[in-house]
Amino acid sequence: MGEGKSDLALPLSDLEDYGRRLRSLKKRMNHTKKLFDSHKDDIGDGSVNDALSDFESNWEDGREDITQQLDALADMSDAVVREFNKLENELTKQVNEKMRVEDKRPKKGNGAKE
């Protein structure tokens, strides 16, 4: 250990945010067809719409694998946060139990000298 610094530092809030961001990315990734369709009339040119449709079709082939990987990473992130919090709570409980000092002084009013 060095100069009062913790040996282990984990940015839990960043890790929690990481899982949320991965899930958000997955959700947006799975809505590309809706996004393309919502702009179909704005684009007007049929060849652009055909290219977007082709992209969507090809994108669908690899999307499932990417979705599974995003889910796995988000789940791992959640598990690290959960387990680290559990460990921290258990260590805090153990330290608090060890630090508890029992007052062994005689109680006043029980005939003990003051």
mmCIF file of N, CA and C in Angstrom:
data_model
loop_
_atom_site.group_PDB
_atom_site.id
_atom_site.type_symbol
_atom_site.label_atom_id
_atom_site.label_comp_id
_atom_site.label_asym_id
_atom_site.label_seq_id
_atom_site.Cartn_x
_atom_site.Cartn_y
_atom_site.Cartn_z
ATOM 1 N N MET A 1 0.839 -1.180 0.000
ATOM 2 C CA MET A 1 0.000 0.000 0.000
ATOM 3 C C MET A 1 0.874 1.230 0.000
ATOM 4 N N GLY A 2 0.370 2.261 -0.614
ATOM 5 C CA GLY A 2 1.190 3.451 -0.668
ATOM 6 C C GLY A 2 0.443 4.685 -0.226
ATOM 7 N N GLU A 3 0.965 5.367 0.717
ATOM 8 C CA GLU A 3 0.550 6.692 1.157
ATOM 9 C C GLU A 3 -0.959 6.885 1.276
ATOM 10 N N GLY A 4 -1.637 5.963 1.892
ATOM 11 C CA GLY A 4 -3.058 6.113 2.165
ATOM 12 C C GLY A 4 -3.965 5.931 0.966
ATOM 13 N N LYS A 5 -3.415 5.574 -0.165
ATOM 14 C CA LYS A 5 -4.243 5.349 -1.338
ATOM 15 C C LYS A 5 -4.725 3.909 -1.335
ATOM 16 N N SER A 6 -5.910 3.717 -1.836
ATOM 17 C CA SER A 6 -6.484 2.387 -1.936
ATOM 18 C C SER A 6 -5.730 1.565 -2.980
ATOM 19 N N ASP A 7 -5.596 0.279 -2.712
ATOM 20 C CA ASP A 7 -4.974 -0.612 -3.687
ATOM 21 C C ASP A 7 -5.903 -0.885 -4.861
ATOM 22 N N LEU A 8 -7.197 -0.745 -4.602
ATOM 23 C CA LEU A 8 -8.178 -1.039 -5.632
ATOM 24 C C LEU A 8 -9.131 0.139 -5.766
ATOM 25 N N ALA A 9 -9.191 0.680 -6.947
ATOM 26 C CA ALA A 9 -10.120 1.775 -7.213
ATOM 27 C C ALA A 9 -10.918 1.398 -8.450
ATOM 28 N N LEU A 10 -12.221 1.463 -8.310
ATOM 29 C CA LEU A 10 -13.092 1.078 -9.407
ATOM 30 C C LEU A 10 -14.159 2.150 -9.583
ATOM 31 N N PRO A 11 -14.215 2.759 -10.751
ATOM 32 C CA PRO A 11 -15.214 3.819 -10.975
ATOM 33 C C PRO A 11 -16.591 3.195 -11.209
ATOM 34 N N LEU A 12 -17.287 2.848 -10.131
ATOM 35 C CA LEU A 12 -18.554 2.142 -10.248
ATOM 36 C C LEU A 12 -19.603 2.928 -11.025
ATOM 37 N N SER A 13 -19.663 4.232 -10.807
ATOM 38 C CA SER A 13 -20.678 5.009 -11.528
ATOM 39 C C SER A 13 -20.396 4.977 -13.031
ATOM 40 N N ASP A 14 -19.131 5.005 -13.411
ATOM 41 C CA ASP A 14 -18.783 4.901 -14.832
ATOM 42 C C ASP A 14 -19.174 3.534 -15.378
ATOM 43 N N LEU A 15 -18.943 2.498 -14.577
ATOM 44 C CA LEU A 15 -19.263 1.145 -14.998
ATOM 45 C C LEU A 15 -20.774 0.944 -15.102
ATOM 46 N N GLU A 16 -21.526 1.520 -14.168
ATOM 47 C CA GLU A 16 -22.986 1.455 -14.256
ATOM 48 C C GLU A 16 -23.456 2.166 -15.523
ATOM 49 N N ASP A 17 -22.877 3.317 -15.798
ATOM 50 C CA ASP A 17 -23.234 4.077 -16.987
ATOM 51 C C ASP A 17 -22.861 3.313 -18.247
ATOM 52 N N TYR A 18 -21.777 2.574 -18.199
ATOM 53 C CA TYR A 18 -21.319 1.788 -19.345
ATOM 54 C C TYR A 18 -22.382 0.774 -19.761
ATOM 55 N N GLY A 19 -22.941 0.053 -18.785
ATOM 56 C CA GLY A 19 -23.988 -0.922 -19.081
ATOM 57 C C GLY A 19 -25.210 -0.262 -19.703
ATOM 58 N N ARG A 20 -25.625 0.874 -19.143
ATOM 59 C CA ARG A 20 -26.780 1.604 -19.694
ATOM 60 C C ARG A 20 -26.500 2.074 -21.114
ATOM 61 N N ARG A 21 -25.300 2.571 -21.344
ATOM 62 C CA ARG A 21 -24.950 3.068 -22.678
ATOM 63 C C ARG A 21 -24.904 1.944 -23.707
ATOM 64 N N LEU A 22 -24.414 0.787 -23.311
ATOM 65 C CA LEU A 22 -24.399 -0.355 -24.227
ATOM 66 C C LEU A 22 -25.814 -0.774 -24.603
ATOM 67 N N ARG A 23 -26.704 -0.790 -23.616
ATOM 68 C CA ARG A 23 -28.099 -1.156 -23.900
ATOM 69 C C ARG A 23 -28.779 -0.115 -24.790
ATOM 70 N N SER A 24 -28.453 1.140 -24.574
ATOM 71 C CA SER A 24 -28.998 2.207 -25.417
ATOM 72 C C SER A 24 -28.485 2.063 -26.853
ATOM 73 N N LEU A 25 -27.219 1.755 -26.989
ATOM 74 C CA LEU A 25 -26.630 1.553 -28.306
ATOM 75 C C LEU A 25 -27.312 0.387 -29.020
ATOM 76 N N LYS A 26 -27.524 -0.682 -28.298
ATOM 77 C CA LYS A 26 -28.198 -1.848 -28.876
ATOM 78 C C LYS A 26 -29.598 -1.477 -29.358
ATOM 79 N N LYS A 27 -30.312 -0.721 -28.538
ATOM 80 C CA LYS A 27 -31.675 -0.323 -28.893
ATOM 81 C C LYS A 27 -31.668 0.534 -30.162
ATOM 82 N N ARG A 28 -30.768 1.511 -30.216
ATOM 83 C CA ARG A 28 -30.682 2.373 -31.398
ATOM 84 C C ARG A 28 -30.249 1.578 -32.626
ATOM 85 N N MET A 29 -29.329 0.647 -32.430
ATOM 86 C CA MET A 29 -28.841 -0.169 -33.527
ATOM 87 C C MET A 29 -29.969 -1.014 -34.120
ATOM 88 N N ASN A 30 -30.855 -1.483 -33.270
ATOM 89 C CA ASN A 30 -31.950 -2.339 -33.726
ATOM 90 C C ASN A 30 -33.117 -1.555 -34.319
ATOM 91 N N HIS A 31 -33.005 -0.233 -34.343
ATOM 92 C CA HIS A 31 -34.081 0.579 -34.912
ATOM 93 C C HIS A 31 -33.652 1.310 -36.183
ATOM 94 N N THR A 32 -32.616 0.806 -36.854
ATOM 95 C CA THR A 32 -32.161 1.489 -38.068
ATOM 96 C C THR A 32 -33.220 1.437 -39.162
ATOM 97 N N LYS A 33 -33.932 0.330 -39.275
ATOM 98 C CA LYS A 33 -34.967 0.224 -40.313
ATOM 99 C C LYS A 33 -36.040 1.285 -40.100
ATOM 100 N N LYS A 34 -36.473 1.451 -38.849
ATOM 101 C CA LYS A 34 -37.467 2.488 -38.552
ATOM 102 C C LYS A 34 -36.925 3.874 -38.894
ATOM 103 N N LEU A 35 -35.662 4.098 -38.562
ATOM 104 C CA LEU A 35 -35.041 5.392 -38.845
ATOM 105 C C LEU A 35 -35.012 5.647 -40.351
ATOM 106 N N PHE A 36 -34.564 4.650 -41.106
ATOM 107 C CA PHE A 36 -34.510 4.798 -42.556
ATOM 108 C C PHE A 36 -35.907 5.038 -43.121
ATOM 109 N N ASP A 37 -36.871 4.246 -42.658
ATOM 110 C CA ASP A 37 -38.242 4.382 -43.155
ATOM 111 C C ASP A 37 -38.833 5.750 -42.820
ATOM 112 N N SER A 38 -38.466 6.294 -41.666
ATOM 113 C CA SER A 38 -39.021 7.595 -41.270
ATOM 114 C C SER A 38 -38.527 8.731 -42.165
ATOM 115 N N HIS A 39 -37.415 8.530 -42.864
ATOM 116 C CA HIS A 39 -36.852 9.569 -43.740
ATOM 117 C C HIS A 39 -37.027 9.245 -45.226
ATOM 118 N N LYS A 40 -37.755 8.168 -45.498
ATOM 119 C CA LYS A 40 -37.920 7.716 -46.882
ATOM 120 C C LYS A 40 -38.474 8.830 -47.785
ATOM 121 N N ASP A 41 -39.513 9.496 -47.331
ATOM 122 C CA ASP A 41 -40.130 10.556 -48.140
ATOM 123 C C ASP A 41 -39.229 11.774 -48.255
ATOM 124 N N ASP A 42 -38.418 12.021 -47.224
ATOM 125 C CA ASP A 42 -37.514 13.176 -47.252
ATOM 126 C C ASP A 42 -36.404 12.988 -48.283
ATOM 127 N N ILE A 43 -35.982 11.756 -48.475
ATOM 128 C CA ILE A 43 -34.869 11.474 -49.385
ATOM 129 C C ILE A 43 -35.341 11.576 -50.838
ATOM 130 N N GLY A 44 -36.468 10.973 -51.117
ATOM 131 C CA GLY A 44 -37.050 11.090 -52.446
ATOM 132 C C GLY A 44 -36.408 10.211 -53.503
ATOM 133 N N ASP A 45 -35.106 10.179 -53.586
ATOM 134 C CA ASP A 45 -34.413 9.405 -54.620
ATOM 135 C C ASP A 45 -34.526 7.912 -54.307
ATOM 136 N N GLY A 46 -35.105 7.168 -55.233
ATOM 137 C CA GLY A 46 -35.311 5.735 -55.034
ATOM 138 C C GLY A 46 -34.023 4.958 -54.874
ATOM 139 N N SER A 47 -32.952 5.396 -55.552
ATOM 140 C CA SER A 47 -31.692 4.653 -55.466
ATOM 141 C C SER A 47 -31.092 4.750 -54.055
ATOM 142 N N VAL A 48 -31.261 5.894 -53.403
ATOM 143 C CA VAL A 48 -30.774 6.045 -52.028
ATOM 144 C C VAL A 48 -31.582 5.139 -51.103
ATOM 145 N N ASN A 49 -32.895 5.143 -51.282
ATOM 146 C CA ASN A 49 -33.739 4.283 -50.459
ATOM 147 C C ASN A 49 -33.420 2.810 -50.692
ATOM 148 N N ASP A 50 -33.131 2.443 -51.951
ATOM 149 C CA ASP A 50 -32.748 1.060 -52.249
ATOM 150 C C ASP A 50 -31.430 0.707 -51.565
ATOM 151 N N ALA A 51 -30.479 1.646 -51.580
ATOM 152 C CA ALA A 51 -29.178 1.413 -50.933
ATOM 153 C C ALA A 51 -29.355 1.255 -49.421
ATOM 154 N N LEU A 52 -30.211 2.094 -48.847
ATOM 155 C CA LEU A 52 -30.479 1.979 -47.408
ATOM 156 C C LEU A 52 -31.160 0.652 -47.082
ATOM 157 N N SER A 53 -32.047 0.238 -47.944
ATOM 158 C CA SER A 53 -32.730 -1.048 -47.748
ATOM 159 C C SER A 53 -31.726 -2.203 -47.845
ATOM 160 N N ASP A 54 -30.809 -2.123 -48.814
ATOM 161 C CA ASP A 54 -29.761 -3.147 -48.939
ATOM 162 C C ASP A 54 -28.871 -3.161 -47.696
ATOM 163 N N PHE A 55 -28.504 -1.965 -47.249
ATOM 164 C CA PHE A 55 -27.681 -1.869 -46.039
ATOM 165 C C PHE A 55 -28.398 -2.525 -44.861
ATOM 166 N N GLU A 56 -29.672 -2.210 -44.702
ATOM 167 C CA GLU A 56 -30.463 -2.769 -43.593
ATOM 168 C C GLU A 56 -30.504 -4.291 -43.681
ATOM 169 N N SER A 57 -30.685 -4.792 -44.873
ATOM 170 C CA SER A 57 -30.743 -6.245 -45.072
ATOM 171 C C SER A 57 -29.409 -6.899 -44.702
ATOM 172 N N ASN A 58 -28.319 -6.321 -45.184
ATOM 173 C CA ASN A 58 -26.985 -6.870 -44.866
ATOM 174 C C ASN A 58 -26.642 -6.678 -43.395
ATOM 175 N N TRP A 59 -27.049 -5.554 -42.851
ATOM 176 C CA TRP A 59 -26.784 -5.225 -41.455
ATOM 177 C C TRP A 59 -27.461 -6.246 -40.550
ATOM 178 N N GLU A 60 -28.629 -6.719 -40.968
ATOM 179 C CA GLU A 60 -29.378 -7.681 -40.163
ATOM 180 C C GLU A 60 -28.575 -8.964 -39.951
ATOM 181 N N ASP A 61 -27.758 -9.339 -40.936
ATOM 182 C CA ASP A 61 -26.965 -10.573 -40.836
ATOM 183 C C ASP A 61 -26.023 -10.557 -39.635
ATOM 184 N N GLY A 62 -25.332 -9.438 -39.398
ATOM 185 C CA GLY A 62 -24.367 -9.369 -38.302
ATOM 186 C C GLY A 62 -24.929 -8.796 -37.022
ATOM 187 N N ARG A 63 -26.127 -8.258 -37.093
ATOM 188 C CA ARG A 63 -26.704 -7.566 -35.936
ATOM 189 C C ARG A 63 -26.920 -8.496 -34.739
ATOM 190 N N GLU A 64 -27.362 -9.701 -34.975
ATOM 191 C CA GLU A 64 -27.646 -10.615 -33.863
ATOM 192 C C GLU A 64 -26.391 -10.891 -33.045
ATOM 193 N N ASP A 65 -25.275 -11.124 -33.723
ATOM 194 C CA ASP A 65 -24.011 -11.372 -33.022
ATOM 195 C C ASP A 65 -23.591 -10.150 -32.212
ATOM 196 N N ILE A 66 -23.698 -8.979 -32.820
ATOM 197 C CA ILE A 66 -23.329 -7.748 -32.122
ATOM 198 C C ILE A 66 -24.259 -7.527 -30.928
ATOM 199 N N THR A 67 -25.554 -7.773 -31.124
ATOM 200 C CA THR A 67 -26.530 -7.625 -30.040
ATOM 201 C C THR A 67 -26.183 -8.527 -28.869
ATOM 202 N N GLN A 68 -25.839 -9.770 -29.164
ATOM 203 C CA GLN A 68 -25.465 -10.715 -28.101
ATOM 204 C C GLN A 68 -24.210 -10.240 -27.368
ATOM 205 N N GLN A 69 -23.250 -9.724 -28.103
ATOM 206 C CA GLN A 69 -22.026 -9.245 -27.481
ATOM 207 C C GLN A 69 -22.283 -8.010 -26.619
ATOM 208 N N LEU A 70 -23.133 -7.102 -27.099
ATOM 209 C CA LEU A 70 -23.479 -5.924 -26.301
ATOM 210 C C LEU A 70 -24.190 -6.325 -25.016
ATOM 211 N N ASP A 71 -25.122 -7.282 -25.137
ATOM 212 C CA ASP A 71 -25.821 -7.780 -23.942
ATOM 213 C C ASP A 71 -24.839 -8.400 -22.952
ATOM 214 N N ALA A 72 -23.913 -9.199 -23.464
ATOM 215 C CA ALA A 72 -22.940 -9.859 -22.591
ATOM 216 C C ALA A 72 -22.055 -8.834 -21.876
ATOM 217 N N LEU A 73 -21.594 -7.825 -22.607
ATOM 218 C CA LEU A 73 -20.761 -6.787 -21.985
ATOM 219 C C LEU A 73 -21.543 -5.994 -20.939
ATOM 220 N N ALA A 74 -22.781 -5.651 -21.256
ATOM 221 C CA ALA A 74 -23.616 -4.916 -20.302
ATOM 222 C C ALA A 74 -23.873 -5.763 -19.057
ATOM 223 N N ASP A 75 -24.148 -7.054 -19.255
ATOM 224 C CA ASP A 75 -24.376 -7.952 -18.113
ATOM 225 C C ASP A 75 -23.122 -8.104 -17.258
ATOM 226 N N MET A 76 -21.963 -8.190 -17.915
ATOM 227 C CA MET A 76 -20.707 -8.285 -17.160
ATOM 228 C C MET A 76 -20.464 -7.015 -16.357
ATOM 229 N N SER A 77 -20.738 -5.895 -16.966
ATOM 230 C CA SER A 77 -20.579 -4.613 -16.278
ATOM 231 C C SER A 77 -21.477 -4.566 -15.042
ATOM 232 N N ASP A 78 -22.729 -4.960 -15.210
ATOM 233 C CA ASP A 78 -23.665 -4.997 -14.081
ATOM 234 C C ASP A 78 -23.185 -5.953 -12.990
ATOM 235 N N ALA A 79 -22.659 -7.101 -13.404
ATOM 236 C CA ALA A 79 -22.197 -8.099 -12.434
ATOM 237 C C ALA A 79 -21.002 -7.581 -11.636
ATOM 238 N N VAL A 80 -20.086 -6.897 -12.303
ATOM 239 C CA VAL A 80 -18.923 -6.341 -11.603
ATOM 240 C C VAL A 80 -19.385 -5.328 -10.557
ATOM 241 N N VAL A 81 -20.297 -4.443 -10.948
ATOM 242 C CA VAL A 81 -20.807 -3.430 -10.018
ATOM 243 C C VAL A 81 -21.507 -4.103 -8.838
ATOM 244 N N ARG A 82 -22.374 -5.061 -9.139
ATOM 245 C CA ARG A 82 -23.118 -5.758 -8.085
ATOM 246 C C ARG A 82 -22.174 -6.483 -7.122
ATOM 247 N N GLU A 83 -21.216 -7.223 -7.659
ATOM 248 C CA GLU A 83 -20.293 -8.004 -6.816
ATOM 249 C C GLU A 83 -19.352 -7.092 -6.036
ATOM 250 N N PHE A 84 -18.912 -6.020 -6.644
ATOM 251 C CA PHE A 84 -18.033 -5.092 -5.937
ATOM 252 C C PHE A 84 -18.783 -4.426 -4.784
ATOM 253 N N ASN A 85 -20.025 -4.027 -5.029
ATOM 254 C CA ASN A 85 -20.843 -3.440 -3.952
ATOM 255 C C ASN A 85 -21.072 -4.449 -2.829
ATOM 256 N N LYS A 86 -21.318 -5.694 -3.205
ATOM 257 C CA LYS A 86 -21.524 -6.738 -2.202
ATOM 258 C C LYS A 86 -20.254 -6.931 -1.367
ATOM 259 N N LEU A 87 -19.108 -6.979 -2.038
ATOM 260 C CA LEU A 87 -17.831 -7.126 -1.342
ATOM 261 C C LEU A 87 -17.568 -5.935 -0.430
ATOM 262 N N GLU A 88 -17.796 -4.737 -0.935
ATOM 263 C CA GLU A 88 -17.572 -3.538 -0.135
ATOM 264 C C GLU A 88 -18.470 -3.524 1.108
ATOM 265 N N ASN A 89 -19.726 -3.906 0.937
ATOM 266 C CA ASN A 89 -20.651 -3.962 2.082
ATOM 267 C C ASN A 89 -20.203 -4.989 3.111
ATOM 268 N N GLU A 90 -19.751 -6.140 2.640
ATOM 269 C CA GLU A 90 -19.294 -7.190 3.554
ATOM 270 C C GLU A 90 -18.025 -6.750 4.293
ATOM 271 N N LEU A 91 -17.095 -6.147 3.588
ATOM 272 C CA LEU A 91 -15.868 -5.667 4.237
ATOM 273 C C LEU A 91 -16.170 -4.553 5.235
ATOM 274 N N THR A 92 -17.071 -3.660 4.881
ATOM 275 C CA THR A 92 -17.470 -2.589 5.795
ATOM 276 C C THR A 92 -18.086 -3.175 7.057
ATOM 277 N N LYS A 93 -18.941 -4.175 6.881
ATOM 278 C CA LYS A 93 -19.580 -4.843 8.029
ATOM 279 C C LYS A 93 -18.517 -5.487 8.931
ATOM 280 N N GLN A 94 -17.558 -6.175 8.315
ATOM 281 C CA GLN A 94 -16.502 -6.827 9.099
ATOM 282 C C GLN A 94 -15.647 -5.806 9.840
ATOM 283 N N VAL A 95 -15.293 -4.730 9.192
ATOM 284 C CA VAL A 95 -14.479 -3.696 9.836
ATOM 285 C C VAL A 95 -15.249 -3.084 10.993
ATOM 286 N N ASN A 96 -16.523 -2.776 10.776
ATOM 287 C CA ASN A 96 -17.339 -2.192 11.838
ATOM 288 C C ASN A 96 -17.459 -3.127 13.039
ATOM 289 N N GLU A 97 -17.590 -4.417 12.782
ATOM 290 C CA GLU A 97 -17.672 -5.384 13.880
ATOM 291 C C GLU A 97 -16.354 -5.448 14.652
ATOM 292 N N LYS A 98 -15.244 -5.384 13.959
ATOM 293 C CA LYS A 98 -13.938 -5.439 14.622
ATOM 294 C C LYS A 98 -13.641 -4.161 15.395
ATOM 295 N N MET A 99 -14.187 -3.061 14.940
ATOM 296 C CA MET A 99 -13.910 -1.773 15.566
ATOM 297 C C MET A 99 -14.814 -1.494 16.771
ATOM 298 N N ARG A 100 -15.852 -2.272 16.913
ATOM 299 C CA ARG A 100 -16.760 -2.058 18.027
ATOM 300 C C ARG A 100 -16.022 -2.261 19.346
ATOM 301 N N VAL A 101 -16.105 -1.294 20.209
ATOM 302 C CA VAL A 101 -15.417 -1.357 21.506
ATOM 303 C C VAL A 101 -16.485 -1.455 22.581
ATOM 304 N N GLU A 102 -16.320 -2.453 23.404
ATOM 305 C CA GLU A 102 -17.282 -2.632 24.489
ATOM 306 C C GLU A 102 -16.831 -1.803 25.686
ATOM 307 N N ASP A 103 -17.759 -1.057 26.263
ATOM 308 C CA ASP A 103 -17.481 -0.236 27.444
ATOM 309 C C ASP A 103 -17.496 -1.155 28.661
ATOM 310 N N LYS A 104 -16.327 -1.379 29.260
ATOM 311 C CA LYS A 104 -16.219 -2.276 30.414
ATOM 312 C C LYS A 104 -16.116 -1.515 31.721
ATOM 313 N N ARG A 105 -16.339 -0.198 31.670
ATOM 314 C CA ARG A 105 -16.312 0.578 32.895
ATOM 315 C C ARG A 105 -17.555 0.265 33.699
ATOM 316 N N PRO A 106 -17.406 0.309 35.028
ATOM 317 C CA PRO A 106 -18.584 0.029 35.872
ATOM 318 C C PRO A 106 -19.638 1.113 35.651
ATOM 319 N N LYS A 107 -20.855 0.697 35.681
ATOM 320 C CA LYS A 107 -21.983 1.625 35.509
ATOM 321 C C LYS A 107 -22.184 2.424 36.779
ATOM 322 N N LYS A 108 -22.499 3.683 36.633
ATOM 323 C CA LYS A 108 -22.783 4.537 37.778
ATOM 324 C C LYS A 108 -24.120 4.136 38.369
ATOM 325 N N GLY A 109 -24.204 4.260 39.689
ATOM 326 C CA GLY A 109 -25.468 3.971 40.374
ATOM 327 C C GLY A 109 -25.620 2.527 40.771
ATOM 328 N N ASN A 110 -24.640 1.693 40.483
ATOM 329 C CA ASN A 110 -24.712 0.292 40.853
ATOM 330 C C ASN A 110 -23.811 0.015 42.062
ATOM 331 N N GLY A 111 -23.571 0.998 42.837
ATOM 332 C CA GLY A 111 -22.702 0.831 43.992
ATOM 333 C C GLY A 111 -21.246 0.969 43.656
ATOM 334 N N ALA A 112 -20.948 1.266 42.450
ATOM 335 C CA ALA A 112 -19.555 1.423 42.075
ATOM 336 C C ALA A 112 -19.081 2.807 42.491
ATOM 337 N N LYS A 113 -17.806 2.891 42.814
ATOM 338 C CA LYS A 113 -17.233 4.167 43.190
ATOM 339 C C LYS A 113 -17.116 5.069 41.995
ATOM 340 N N GLU A 114 -17.354 6.351 42.242
ATOM 341 C CA GLU A 114 -17.250 7.308 41.137
ATOM 342 C C GLU A 114 -15.950 8.041 41.193
#
